[in-house]
XYZ file of C-alpha atoms in Angstrom:
499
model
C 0.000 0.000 0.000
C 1.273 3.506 -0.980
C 0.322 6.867 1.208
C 1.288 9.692 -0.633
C 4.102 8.539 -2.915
C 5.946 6.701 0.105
C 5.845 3.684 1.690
C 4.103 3.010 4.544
C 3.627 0.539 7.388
C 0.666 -2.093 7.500
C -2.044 -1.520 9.320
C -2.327 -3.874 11.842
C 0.600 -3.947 13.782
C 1.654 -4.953 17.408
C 3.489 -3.367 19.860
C 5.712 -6.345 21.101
C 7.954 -5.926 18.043
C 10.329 -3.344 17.502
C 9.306 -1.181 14.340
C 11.735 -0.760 11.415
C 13.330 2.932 10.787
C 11.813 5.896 8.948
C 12.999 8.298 6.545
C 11.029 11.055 8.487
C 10.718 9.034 11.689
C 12.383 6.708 14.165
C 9.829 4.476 16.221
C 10.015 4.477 19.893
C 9.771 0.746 21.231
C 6.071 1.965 22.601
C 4.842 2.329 18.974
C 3.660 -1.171 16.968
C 4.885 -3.106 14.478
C 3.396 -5.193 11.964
C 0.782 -8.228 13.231
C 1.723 -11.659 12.293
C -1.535 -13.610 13.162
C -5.476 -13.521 13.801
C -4.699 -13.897 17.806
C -1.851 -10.932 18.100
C -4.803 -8.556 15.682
C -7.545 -9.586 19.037
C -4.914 -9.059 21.193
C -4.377 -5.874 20.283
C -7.991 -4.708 18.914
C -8.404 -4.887 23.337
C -5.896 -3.068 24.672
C -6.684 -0.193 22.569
C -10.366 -0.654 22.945
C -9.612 -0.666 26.510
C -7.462 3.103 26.285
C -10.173 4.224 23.574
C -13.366 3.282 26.244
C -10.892 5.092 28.962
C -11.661 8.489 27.492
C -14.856 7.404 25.067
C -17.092 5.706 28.079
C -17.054 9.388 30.270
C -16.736 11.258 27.079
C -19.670 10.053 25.812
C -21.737 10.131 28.421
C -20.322 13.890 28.831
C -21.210 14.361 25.850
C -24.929 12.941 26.048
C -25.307 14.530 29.174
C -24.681 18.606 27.625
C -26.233 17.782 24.909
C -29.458 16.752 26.515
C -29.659 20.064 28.314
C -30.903 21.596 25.073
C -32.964 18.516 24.391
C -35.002 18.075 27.365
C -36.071 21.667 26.936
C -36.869 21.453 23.219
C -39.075 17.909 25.227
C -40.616 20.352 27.295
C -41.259 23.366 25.212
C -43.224 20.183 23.138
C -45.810 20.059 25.912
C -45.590 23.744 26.470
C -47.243 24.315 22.746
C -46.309 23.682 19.279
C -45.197 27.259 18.460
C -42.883 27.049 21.802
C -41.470 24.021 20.526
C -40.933 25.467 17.018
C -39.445 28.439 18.364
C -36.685 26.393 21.175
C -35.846 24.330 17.821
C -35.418 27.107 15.493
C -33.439 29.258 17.856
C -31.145 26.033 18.652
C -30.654 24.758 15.461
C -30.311 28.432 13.691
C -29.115 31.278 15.926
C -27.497 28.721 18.812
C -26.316 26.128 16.264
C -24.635 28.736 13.966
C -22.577 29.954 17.505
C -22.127 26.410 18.553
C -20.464 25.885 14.969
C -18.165 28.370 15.524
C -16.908 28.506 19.263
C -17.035 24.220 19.526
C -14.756 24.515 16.276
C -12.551 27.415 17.612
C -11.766 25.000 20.862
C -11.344 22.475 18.761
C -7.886 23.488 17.591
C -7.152 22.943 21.104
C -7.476 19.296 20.762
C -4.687 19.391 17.970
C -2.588 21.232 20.285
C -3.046 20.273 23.772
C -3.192 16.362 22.260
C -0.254 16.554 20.845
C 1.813 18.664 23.123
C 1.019 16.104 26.426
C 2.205 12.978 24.544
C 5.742 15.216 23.702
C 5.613 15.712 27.355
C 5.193 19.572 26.710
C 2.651 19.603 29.409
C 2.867 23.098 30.447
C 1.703 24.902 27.339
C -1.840 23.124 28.011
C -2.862 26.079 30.204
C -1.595 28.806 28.208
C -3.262 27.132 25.123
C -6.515 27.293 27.055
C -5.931 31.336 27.735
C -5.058 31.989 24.560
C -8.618 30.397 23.714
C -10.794 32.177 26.016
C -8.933 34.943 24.583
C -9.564 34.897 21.311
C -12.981 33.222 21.789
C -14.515 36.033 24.061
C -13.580 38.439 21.465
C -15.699 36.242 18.789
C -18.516 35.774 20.892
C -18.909 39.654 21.442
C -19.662 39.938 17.630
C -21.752 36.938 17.239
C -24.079 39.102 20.236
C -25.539 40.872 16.662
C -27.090 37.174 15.727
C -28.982 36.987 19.007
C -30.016 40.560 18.987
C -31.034 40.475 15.215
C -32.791 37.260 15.323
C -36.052 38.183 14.689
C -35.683 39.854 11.444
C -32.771 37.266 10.571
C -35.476 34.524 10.721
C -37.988 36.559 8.491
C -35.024 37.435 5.964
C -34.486 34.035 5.446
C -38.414 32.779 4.845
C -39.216 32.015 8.583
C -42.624 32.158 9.331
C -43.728 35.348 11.293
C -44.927 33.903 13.976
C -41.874 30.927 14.388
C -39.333 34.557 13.628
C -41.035 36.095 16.758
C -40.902 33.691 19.048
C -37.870 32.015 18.130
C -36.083 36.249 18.309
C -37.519 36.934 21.558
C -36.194 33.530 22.967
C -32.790 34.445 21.661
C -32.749 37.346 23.698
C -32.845 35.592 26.601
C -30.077 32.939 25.746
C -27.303 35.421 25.434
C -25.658 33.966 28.685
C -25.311 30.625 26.605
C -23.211 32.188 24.094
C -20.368 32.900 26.380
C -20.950 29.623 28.464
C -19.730 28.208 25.034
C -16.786 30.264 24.979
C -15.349 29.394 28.618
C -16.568 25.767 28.124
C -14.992 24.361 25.072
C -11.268 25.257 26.126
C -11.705 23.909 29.363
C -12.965 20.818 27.794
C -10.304 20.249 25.280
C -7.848 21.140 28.482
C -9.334 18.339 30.197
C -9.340 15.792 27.317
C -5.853 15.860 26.288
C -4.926 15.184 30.099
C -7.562 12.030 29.388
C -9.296 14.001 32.766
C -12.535 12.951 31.590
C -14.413 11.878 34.717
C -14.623 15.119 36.764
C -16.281 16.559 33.412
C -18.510 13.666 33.574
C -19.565 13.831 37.264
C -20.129 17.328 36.447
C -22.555 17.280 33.456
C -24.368 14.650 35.297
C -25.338 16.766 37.963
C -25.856 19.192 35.825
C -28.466 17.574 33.557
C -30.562 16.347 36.901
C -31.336 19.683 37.841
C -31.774 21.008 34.554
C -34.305 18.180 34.860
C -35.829 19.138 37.918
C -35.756 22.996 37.455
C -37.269 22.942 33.524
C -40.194 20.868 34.924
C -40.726 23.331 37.738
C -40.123 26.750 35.832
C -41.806 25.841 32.531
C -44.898 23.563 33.766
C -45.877 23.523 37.188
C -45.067 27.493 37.326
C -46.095 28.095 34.055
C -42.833 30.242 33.125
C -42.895 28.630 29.512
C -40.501 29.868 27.061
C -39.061 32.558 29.773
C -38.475 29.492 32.395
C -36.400 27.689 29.459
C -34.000 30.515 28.904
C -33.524 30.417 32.742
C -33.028 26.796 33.431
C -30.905 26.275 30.180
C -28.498 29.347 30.541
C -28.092 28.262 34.754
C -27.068 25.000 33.570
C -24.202 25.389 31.518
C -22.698 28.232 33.759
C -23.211 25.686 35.989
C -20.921 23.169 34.097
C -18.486 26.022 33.275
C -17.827 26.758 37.543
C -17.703 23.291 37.891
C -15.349 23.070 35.278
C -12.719 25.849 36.751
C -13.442 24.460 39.941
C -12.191 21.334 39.060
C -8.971 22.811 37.482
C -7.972 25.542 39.919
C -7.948 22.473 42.920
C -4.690 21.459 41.911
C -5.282 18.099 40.320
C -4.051 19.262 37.039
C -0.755 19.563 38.059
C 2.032 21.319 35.883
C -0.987 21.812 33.289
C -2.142 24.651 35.176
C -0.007 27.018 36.617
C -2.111 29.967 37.101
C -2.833 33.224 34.718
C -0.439 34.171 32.235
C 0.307 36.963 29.826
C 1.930 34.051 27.699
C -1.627 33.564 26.753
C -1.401 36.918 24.837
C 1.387 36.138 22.745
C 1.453 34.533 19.018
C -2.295 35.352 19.400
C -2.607 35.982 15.433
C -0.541 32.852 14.449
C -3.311 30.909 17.122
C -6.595 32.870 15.354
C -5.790 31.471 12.036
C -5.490 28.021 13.780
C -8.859 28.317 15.326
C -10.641 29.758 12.634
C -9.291 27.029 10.384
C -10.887 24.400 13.050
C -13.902 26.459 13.170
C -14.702 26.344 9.590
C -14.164 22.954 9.574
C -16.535 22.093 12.448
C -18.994 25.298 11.578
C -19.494 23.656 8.416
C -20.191 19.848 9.954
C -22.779 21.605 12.272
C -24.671 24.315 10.084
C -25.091 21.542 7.335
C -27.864 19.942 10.043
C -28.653 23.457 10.883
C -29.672 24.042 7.735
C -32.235 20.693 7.093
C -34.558 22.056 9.874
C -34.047 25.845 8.194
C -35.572 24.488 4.448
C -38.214 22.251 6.384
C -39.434 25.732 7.260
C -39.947 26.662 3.884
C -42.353 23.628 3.051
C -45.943 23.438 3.243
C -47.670 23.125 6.863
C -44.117 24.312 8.483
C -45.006 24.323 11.964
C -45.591 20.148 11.694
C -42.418 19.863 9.520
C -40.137 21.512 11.400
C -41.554 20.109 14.690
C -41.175 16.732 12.933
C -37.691 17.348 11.882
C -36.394 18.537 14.891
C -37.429 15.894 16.939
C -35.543 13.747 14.236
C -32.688 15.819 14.855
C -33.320 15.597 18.468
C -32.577 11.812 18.354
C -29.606 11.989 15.640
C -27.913 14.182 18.108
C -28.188 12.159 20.907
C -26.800 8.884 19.340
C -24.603 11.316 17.771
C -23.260 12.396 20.612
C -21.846 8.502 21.309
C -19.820 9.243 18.280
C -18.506 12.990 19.606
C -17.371 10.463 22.533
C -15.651 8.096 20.523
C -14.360 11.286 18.046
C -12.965 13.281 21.217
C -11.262 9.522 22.811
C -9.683 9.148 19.437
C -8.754 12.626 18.572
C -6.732 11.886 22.277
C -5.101 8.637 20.963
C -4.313 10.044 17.633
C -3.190 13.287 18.859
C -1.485 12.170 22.109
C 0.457 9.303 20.066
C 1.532 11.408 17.008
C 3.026 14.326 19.621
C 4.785 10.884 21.117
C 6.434 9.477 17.182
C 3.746 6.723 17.553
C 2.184 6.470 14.145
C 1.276 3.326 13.723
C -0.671 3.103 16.952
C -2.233 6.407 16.137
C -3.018 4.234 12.633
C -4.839 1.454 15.057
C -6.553 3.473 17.225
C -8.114 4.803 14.078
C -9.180 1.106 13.213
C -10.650 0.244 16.255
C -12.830 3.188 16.738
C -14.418 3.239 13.055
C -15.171 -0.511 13.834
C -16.262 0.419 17.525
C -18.787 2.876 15.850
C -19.892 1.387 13.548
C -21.953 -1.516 15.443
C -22.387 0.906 18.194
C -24.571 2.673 15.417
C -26.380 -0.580 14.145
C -27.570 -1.649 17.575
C -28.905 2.399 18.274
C -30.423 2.062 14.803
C -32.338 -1.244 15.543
C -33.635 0.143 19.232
C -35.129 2.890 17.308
C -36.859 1.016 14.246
C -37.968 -1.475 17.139
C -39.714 0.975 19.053
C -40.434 3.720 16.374
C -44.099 4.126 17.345
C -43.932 4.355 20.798
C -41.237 6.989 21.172
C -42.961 10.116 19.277
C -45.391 10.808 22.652
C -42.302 11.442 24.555
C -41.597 14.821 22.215
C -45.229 16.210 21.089
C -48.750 16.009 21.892
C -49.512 16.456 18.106
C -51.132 13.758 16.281
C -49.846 14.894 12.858
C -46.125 15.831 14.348
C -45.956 12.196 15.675
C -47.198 10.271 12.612
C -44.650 12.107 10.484
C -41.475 11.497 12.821
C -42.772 7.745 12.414
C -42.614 7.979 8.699
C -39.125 9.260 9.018
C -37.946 7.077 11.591
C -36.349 4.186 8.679
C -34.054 7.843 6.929
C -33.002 8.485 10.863
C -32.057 4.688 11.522
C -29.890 5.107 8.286
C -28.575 8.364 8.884
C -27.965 7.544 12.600
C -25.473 4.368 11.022
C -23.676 6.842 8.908
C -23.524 9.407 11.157
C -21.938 7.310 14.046
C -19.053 6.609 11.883
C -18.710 10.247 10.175
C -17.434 12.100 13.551
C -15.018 9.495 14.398
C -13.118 10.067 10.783
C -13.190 14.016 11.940
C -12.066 13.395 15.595
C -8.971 11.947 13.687
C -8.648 15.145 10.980
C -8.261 17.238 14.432
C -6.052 15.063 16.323
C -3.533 15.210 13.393
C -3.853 19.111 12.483
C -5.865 18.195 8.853
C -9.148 21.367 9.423
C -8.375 23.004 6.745
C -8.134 20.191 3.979
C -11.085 18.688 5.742
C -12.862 22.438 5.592
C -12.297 22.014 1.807
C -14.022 18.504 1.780
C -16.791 19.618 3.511
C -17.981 22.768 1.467
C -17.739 20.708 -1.866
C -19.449 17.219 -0.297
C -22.167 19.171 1.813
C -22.792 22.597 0.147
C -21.856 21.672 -3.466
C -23.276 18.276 -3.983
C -25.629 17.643 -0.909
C -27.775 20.849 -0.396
C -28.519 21.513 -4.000
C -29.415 17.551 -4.120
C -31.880 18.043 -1.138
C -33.486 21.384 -2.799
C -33.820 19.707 -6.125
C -35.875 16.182 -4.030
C -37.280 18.148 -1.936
C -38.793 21.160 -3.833
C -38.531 20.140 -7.238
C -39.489 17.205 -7.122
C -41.812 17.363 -4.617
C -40.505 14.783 -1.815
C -40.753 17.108 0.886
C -38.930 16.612 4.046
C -37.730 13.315 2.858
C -36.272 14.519 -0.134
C -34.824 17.121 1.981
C -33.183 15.038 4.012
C -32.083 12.088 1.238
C -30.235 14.377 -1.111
C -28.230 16.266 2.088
C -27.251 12.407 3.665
C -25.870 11.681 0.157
C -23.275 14.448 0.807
C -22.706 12.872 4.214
C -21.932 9.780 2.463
C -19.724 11.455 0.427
C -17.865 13.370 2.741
C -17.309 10.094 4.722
C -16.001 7.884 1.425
C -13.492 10.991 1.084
C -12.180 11.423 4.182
C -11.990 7.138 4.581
C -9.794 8.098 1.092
C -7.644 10.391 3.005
C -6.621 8.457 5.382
C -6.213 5.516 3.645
C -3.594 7.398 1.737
C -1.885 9.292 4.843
C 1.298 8.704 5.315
C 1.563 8.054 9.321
C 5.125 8.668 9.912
C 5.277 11.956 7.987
C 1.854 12.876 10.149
C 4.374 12.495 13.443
C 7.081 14.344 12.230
C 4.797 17.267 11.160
C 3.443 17.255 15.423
C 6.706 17.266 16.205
C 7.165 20.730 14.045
C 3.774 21.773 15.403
C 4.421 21.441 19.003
C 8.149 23.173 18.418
C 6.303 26.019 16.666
C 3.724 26.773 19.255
C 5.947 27.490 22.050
C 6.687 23.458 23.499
C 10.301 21.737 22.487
C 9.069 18.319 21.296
C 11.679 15.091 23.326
C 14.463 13.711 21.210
C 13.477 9.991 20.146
C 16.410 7.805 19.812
């Protein structure tokens, strides 16, 4: 097999053999070497599915947990009214979803970084790459304030109905505080990854999601606070996460990772901007691509039912999806932490084992839901006509929820070796050139409606997945760890000589 023009290792390799040299690289004895038999390959598939469920088993549920703050109030606003629950989905999937796109992305050049610098042993840039984030971050968030001031007449600009526009602007008023809880929360969380401290985060977005529990049931129901008790509950939660967060990291446990407040954090802060943004096109466009299903469903015919429909399609996609955000952040670790280390091919097999590890995980979510497609509708929506169509869309979720599981993973490893922008450029011609205009053209043209919608744009998912599997396929490993080694040298850490 041939990556790039140059030669590369096999695959499946063990790491009780010492690896031959490199042009670019010389192995330490921790990296693998080539697998002679079936038993060595089960051998090994373990032990790295036992470092990958490490980080991925309290990463996902991490994960699942944040991500069900938002959820559980779009599940309320459902039994609020049908207009509440349009306007909690619009404003999350538009005005919320286009800042989440762009501040998860901006921390996610942390996970390049910090990954990479704590397996050279660089471990005391990890703070001063978090500053440097909040930094630049903050900044950001202060001009994305003009989305959640302008929503209204945003969401009317772009064919909203009046009365989704109105509701949906007002509640984006009141979820301001969420925008900078985004800002303060990523870092930290990449911070915490890279140091594979994953169960403090864990402990704390599980209390977390029990009292959003308890506190959106109070304010929005039994006190009758509605939309206004939402914005409350939802904004008190993740500040909630973010104290618990610093908390967490100021008590010491972090060791030479934090060593207080720096002015460090203000240097190379142009050189670290261009990083960011490059990881925040690359994840902006991943996110807004969903963003934008639930935007055309508004456009359709009956809108409030489709996009109530839709979004508690989404709803479900982004909770299984958020297994796969586990298993991308556990791998972007491995890959990351074992690149900054000259450890390409076990970066290669950790790689392996999480696009197989997804992959069923993904089947057996997709069965559940096909299995039990007509009883779980009543949990999001008291309308008869919402629920029948989320029914006839539950076999295009099951599919997409497959594809999906597996699509993340392939990013989490584009981050943990430094790859956003070619992966940026991927995404704008799979998802914007091919799948949009193929969605438009089923949905509107040809009259399929949200199903057509939602066909054409999982074709450019499919896409984008084939061409990133192509990518890697055709990386060349060893050149990957010599480039982290330049990385981590050129952001301020002095990568360890390898013999």
């Amino acid at each position: 097999m041939e990556d790039n023009g140059h030669q590369t290792q096999p695959l499946l390799t063990s790491r009780h053999q010492t690896p031959p040299d490199s042009a670019v690289f010389k192995a330490d004895s921790d990296d693998i070497a080539p697998i002679a038999a079936v038993g060595d390959f089960t051998r090994e598939f373990f032990i790295e599915s036992k470092k990958l469920w490490y980080l991925a088993g309290p990463a996902i549920f991490t994960s699942i947990c944040q991500y069900s703050l938002g959820a559980i109030t779009q599940v309320f606003s459902g039994h609020v009214s049908t207009i509440a629950l349009a306007a909690v989905s619009v404003e999350n999937s538009v005005i919320a979803g286009f800042c989440l796109g762009i501040t998860y992305g901006m921390g996610s050049a942390l996970e390049t970084l910090c990954g990479q610098a704590y397996g050279a042993g660089q471990v005391h840039m990890l703070g001063v790459y978090m500053q440097r984030s909040w930094v630049i971050m903050n900044s950001t968030a202060i001009l994305l304030l003009l989305l959640y001031v302008l929503a209204e007449p945003l969401l009317k600009a772009i064919g909203q109905t009046a009365t989704i526009s109105e509701a949906a602007g007002k509640f984006a008023l009141l979820m301001i505080p969420q925008l900078f809880a985004y800002t303060f929360n990523y870092p930290m969380q990449k911070f915490l990854q890279a140091q594979s401290k994953i169960m403090a985060m864990a402990w704390i977005a599980a209390a977390a999601l029990l009292l959003h529990v308890l506190f959106s049931w109070l304010l929005m129901l039994k006190l009758g606070w509605g939309l206004v008790g939402a914005a409350v509950v939802l904004n008190a939660s993740w500040w909630f996460i973010d104290v618990g967060q610093f908390a967490y990291i100021l008590s010491g446990t972090c060791g030479e990772a934090w060593s207080g407040f720096s002015l460090e954090a203000f240097r190379n802060l142009w050189g670290f901007v261009r990083l960011s943004l490059a990881s925040a096109v690359m994840l902006c466009l991943e996110v807004w691509y969903f963003m934008a299903l639930i935007l055309f469903a508004g456009y359709l015919k009956n809108a409030e039912v489709s996009v109530d429909a839709l979004s508690i399609c989404m709803n479900i996609l982004g909770w299984t999806i958020m297994v796969s955000f586990g298993m991308n952040a556990a791998v972007s670790v491995r890959v990351s932490n074992e690149l900054g280390a000259s450890h390409p091919r076990t970066a290669k097999f950790s790689l392996l084992v999480a696009v197989v590890t997804s992959i069923l995980i993904g089947i057996l979510l997709s069965l559940v839901l096909i299995i039990f497609r007509e009883q779980y509708p009543f949990l999001f929506s008291n309308d008869s006509a919402v629920r029948k169509m989320v029914v006839d869309l539950t076999p295009m979720l099951a599919l997409c929820i497959v594809i999906n599981n597996v699509q993340p993973v392939l990013s989490g490893v584009a981050v943990g070796a430094g790859w956003q922008t070619a992966v940026a450029y991927v995404n704008i011609a799979c998802y914007y050139i091919f799948g949009i205009p193929l969605g438009l053209v089923l949905g509107y043209v040809l009259d399929f409606g949200v199903m057509g919608i939602w066909s054409g744009m999982l074709s450019g998912t499919i896409l984008q997945t084939a061409v990133l599997f192509f990518m890697i396929y055709k990386t060349d490993w060893n050149k990957e760890a010599s480039l982290a080694e330049d990385r981590i040298k050129k952001w301020g850490g002095h990568s360890k000589t390898h013999a």
